[in-house]
Short mmCIF file of C-alpha atoms in Angstrom, two decimals:
data_model
loop_
_atom_site.label_atom_id
_atom_site.label_comp_id
_atom_site.label_asym_id
_atom_site.label_seq_id
_atom_site.Cartn_x
_atom_site.Cartn_y
_atom_site.Cartn_z
CA MET E 1 0.00 0.00 0.00
CA THR E 2 1.22 3.48 -0.83
CA LEU E 3 0.32 7.02 0.08
CA ASP E 4 -1.22 7.44 -3.38
CA ASP E 5 -3.83 4.82 -2.46
CA CYS E 6 -5.20 6.99 0.39
CA THR E 7 -7.88 9.65 0.31
CA PHE E 8 -9.45 11.65 3.12
CA ARG E 9 -13.10 11.80 4.04
CA ASP E 10 -15.15 13.16 6.91
CA LEU E 11 -16.31 11.16 9.92
CA GLU E 12 -18.97 8.60 9.00
CA PRO E 13 -21.03 6.09 11.02
CA GLY E 14 -18.73 3.39 12.42
CA ASP E 15 -15.63 5.60 12.36
CA ALA E 16 -15.87 6.71 16.00
CA GLY E 17 -15.83 3.10 17.17
CA TRP E 18 -12.81 2.40 14.97
CA VAL E 19 -10.97 5.50 16.25
CA ALA E 20 -11.49 4.47 19.88
CA MET E 21 -10.66 0.81 19.25
CA ARG E 22 -7.44 1.50 17.33
CA HIS E 23 -6.25 4.10 19.83
CA GLY E 24 -6.92 1.67 22.68
CA ALA E 25 -5.26 -1.30 20.98
CA LEU E 26 -2.21 0.54 19.62
CA TYR E 27 -1.50 2.55 22.76
CA TRP E 28 -1.79 -0.63 24.84
CA ALA E 29 0.60 -2.48 22.49
CA ASP E 30 3.05 0.41 21.99
CA GLU E 31 2.92 2.25 25.34
CA GLY E 32 1.36 -0.19 27.80
CA TYR E 33 -1.52 2.24 28.44
CA ASP E 34 -4.50 0.84 30.29
CA ILE E 35 -8.20 1.04 29.42
CA ALA E 36 -8.42 4.59 30.84
CA PHE E 37 -6.72 5.88 27.69
CA GLU E 38 -9.44 4.39 25.51
CA GLY E 39 -11.94 6.05 27.86
CA LEU E 40 -10.27 9.42 27.21
CA VAL E 41 -10.54 8.88 23.45
CA LEU E 42 -14.20 7.91 23.80
CA ALA E 43 -14.88 11.09 25.81
CA VAL E 44 -13.13 13.27 23.21
CA LEU E 45 -15.09 11.56 20.43
CA ALA E 46 -18.40 11.97 22.27
CA GLU E 47 -17.69 15.68 22.78
CA PHE E 48 -16.73 16.09 19.12
CA ILE E 49 -19.87 14.36 17.85
CA ALA E 50 -22.27 16.07 20.29
CA ASN E 51 -20.90 19.59 19.97
CA ARG E 52 -19.26 19.73 16.53
CA GLY E 53 -18.95 23.32 15.43
CA PRO E 54 -18.80 24.64 11.88
CA ARG E 55 -14.98 24.76 11.85
CA ASP E 56 -14.44 21.43 13.62
CA ARG E 57 -13.20 18.80 11.23
CA ALA E 58 -12.28 15.12 11.03
CA TRP E 59 -10.06 13.51 8.43
CA ILE E 60 -10.35 9.75 8.05
CA ALA E 61 -7.69 8.35 5.72
CA VAL E 62 -8.97 5.41 3.69
CA ASP E 63 -7.23 3.29 1.08
CA ALA E 64 -8.68 2.27 -2.29
CA ALA E 65 -10.49 -0.66 -0.66
CA GLY E 66 -12.09 1.67 1.92
CA THR E 67 -9.95 0.40 4.80
CA ARG E 68 -9.24 3.04 7.41
CA GLN E 69 -5.53 3.88 7.60
CA GLY E 70 -5.49 6.91 9.87
CA CYS E 71 -7.34 9.81 11.42
CA VAL E 72 -6.87 13.30 12.80
CA PHE E 73 -9.37 15.76 14.25
CA CYS E 74 -9.41 19.54 14.59
CA VAL E 75 -11.44 21.39 17.23
CA TRP E 76 -11.51 25.06 18.23
CA PRO E 77 -11.08 25.69 21.99
CA ASP E 78 -11.34 29.42 21.20
CA ALA E 79 -11.84 31.58 18.13
CA GLY E 80 -8.19 31.90 17.13
CA VAL E 81 -6.90 28.51 18.24
CA ALA E 82 -7.20 25.23 16.36
CA LYS E 83 -6.42 22.09 18.36
CA LEU E 84 -5.20 18.83 16.86
CA ARG E 85 -6.79 15.76 18.47
CA MET E 86 -6.67 11.96 18.05
CA PHE E 87 -3.91 11.73 15.42
CA LEU E 88 -3.28 8.10 14.47
CA VAL E 89 -1.69 6.32 11.51
CA GLU E 90 -1.91 2.56 11.16
CA PRO E 91 1.49 0.87 11.60
CA ALA E 92 1.57 -0.36 7.98
CA MET E 93 1.28 3.24 6.74
CA ARG E 94 3.89 4.80 9.02
CA GLY E 95 6.83 6.21 7.10
CA THR E 96 4.82 6.64 3.88
CA GLY E 97 4.13 10.36 4.23
CA LEU E 98 0.50 9.84 5.24
CA ALA E 99 1.00 11.51 8.64
CA ARG E 100 2.67 14.52 7.00
CA ARG E 101 -0.17 14.84 4.48
CA MET E 102 -2.79 14.61 7.23
CA LEU E 103 -1.01 17.22 9.35
CA GLU E 104 -0.68 19.56 6.35
CA SER E 105 -4.41 19.21 5.69
CA LEU E 106 -5.20 20.17 9.28
CA ILE E 107 -2.81 23.16 9.21
CA ASP E 108 -4.27 24.36 5.89
CA HIS E 109 -7.78 24.06 7.35
CA ALA E 110 -6.78 25.99 10.48
CA ARG E 111 -5.17 28.75 8.44
CA ALA E 112 -8.14 28.99 6.05
CA ASN E 113 -10.50 29.33 9.02
CA GLY E 114 -8.63 32.15 10.76
CA ALA E 115 -6.58 30.35 13.39
CA ARG E 116 -3.66 32.29 14.88
CA LYS E 117 -2.11 29.06 16.09
CA VAL E 118 -2.48 25.29 16.19
CA VAL E 119 -1.92 23.50 19.51
CA LEU E 120 -1.62 19.84 20.45
CA TRP E 121 -0.93 17.57 23.39
CA THR E 122 1.06 14.35 23.04
CA HIS E 123 3.59 12.16 24.83
CA GLU E 124 7.38 12.34 24.64
CA SER E 125 7.53 8.65 23.64
CA HIS E 126 6.00 9.57 20.26
CA ARG E 127 9.36 10.56 18.88
CA ALA E 128 8.45 10.24 15.19
CA ALA E 129 5.43 12.48 15.74
CA GLY E 130 7.60 14.99 17.60
CA ARG E 131 10.02 15.09 14.67
CA LEU E 132 7.09 15.64 12.28
CA TYR E 133 5.74 18.49 14.42
CA ALA E 134 9.18 20.13 14.64
CA ARG E 135 9.73 19.81 10.85
CA SER E 136 6.29 21.37 10.32
CA GLY E 137 7.20 24.45 12.37
CA PHE E 138 5.70 23.55 15.74
CA ASP E 139 7.53 24.58 18.91
CA LEU E 140 7.63 22.39 22.00
CA VAL E 141 6.27 24.80 24.65
CA GLY E 142 5.82 22.55 27.66
CA THR E 143 6.62 19.19 29.20
CA VAL E 144 5.23 17.60 32.35
CA PRO E 145 6.30 14.24 33.79
CA VAL E 146 3.20 12.33 34.97
CA VAL E 147 1.86 8.88 35.59
CA SER E 148 -1.05 8.44 33.20
CA TYR E 149 -2.94 5.42 31.96
CA GLY E 150 -0.88 3.17 34.21
CA GLN E 151 2.50 4.33 32.88
CA PRO E 152 5.10 6.97 33.69
CA THR E 153 5.18 9.36 30.76
CA VAL E 154 6.09 12.90 29.82
CA GLU E 155 3.26 14.95 28.40
CA GLN E 156 4.18 17.52 25.76
CA THR E 157 2.43 20.63 24.50
CA TRP E 158 3.30 21.87 21.02
CA GLU E 159 2.26 25.10 19.25
CA LEU E 160 2.45 26.34 15.69
CA THR E 161 2.05 30.08 15.13
CA LEU E 162 0.30 30.74 11.83
#
């Protein structure tokens, strides 16, 4: 499978369950996170679905067969700030450029809708994502060591000024 096989579409019925399931399964396998992490994803999804505003957006990456290969969401915590949420790329598509293309789509959307900045929260262990954010112009503006989801981790906050 290649990047050329993927297109983006909006959130459709069944996608929210997939987003929660894949986050739960992959974060358990990769990070050792417990079920509370999947609960967080479910809460974020429920909030997105129930209160989706006109600028809020979801990108679901699907291949030619319609198989989901990734997702990213954009919400607006205030008028000038776009927030990246629930960014995931299936392991088979990592390193193909799909993550970069998804991030660029979100940044373009934020810029087109008047955002002054894009913010995101992640974990230090996501080194490839951190490199992608840095290459895309984001600045690491905060780190906090915590125990979350049953694991010691370092939370990171990144910002991109538009």
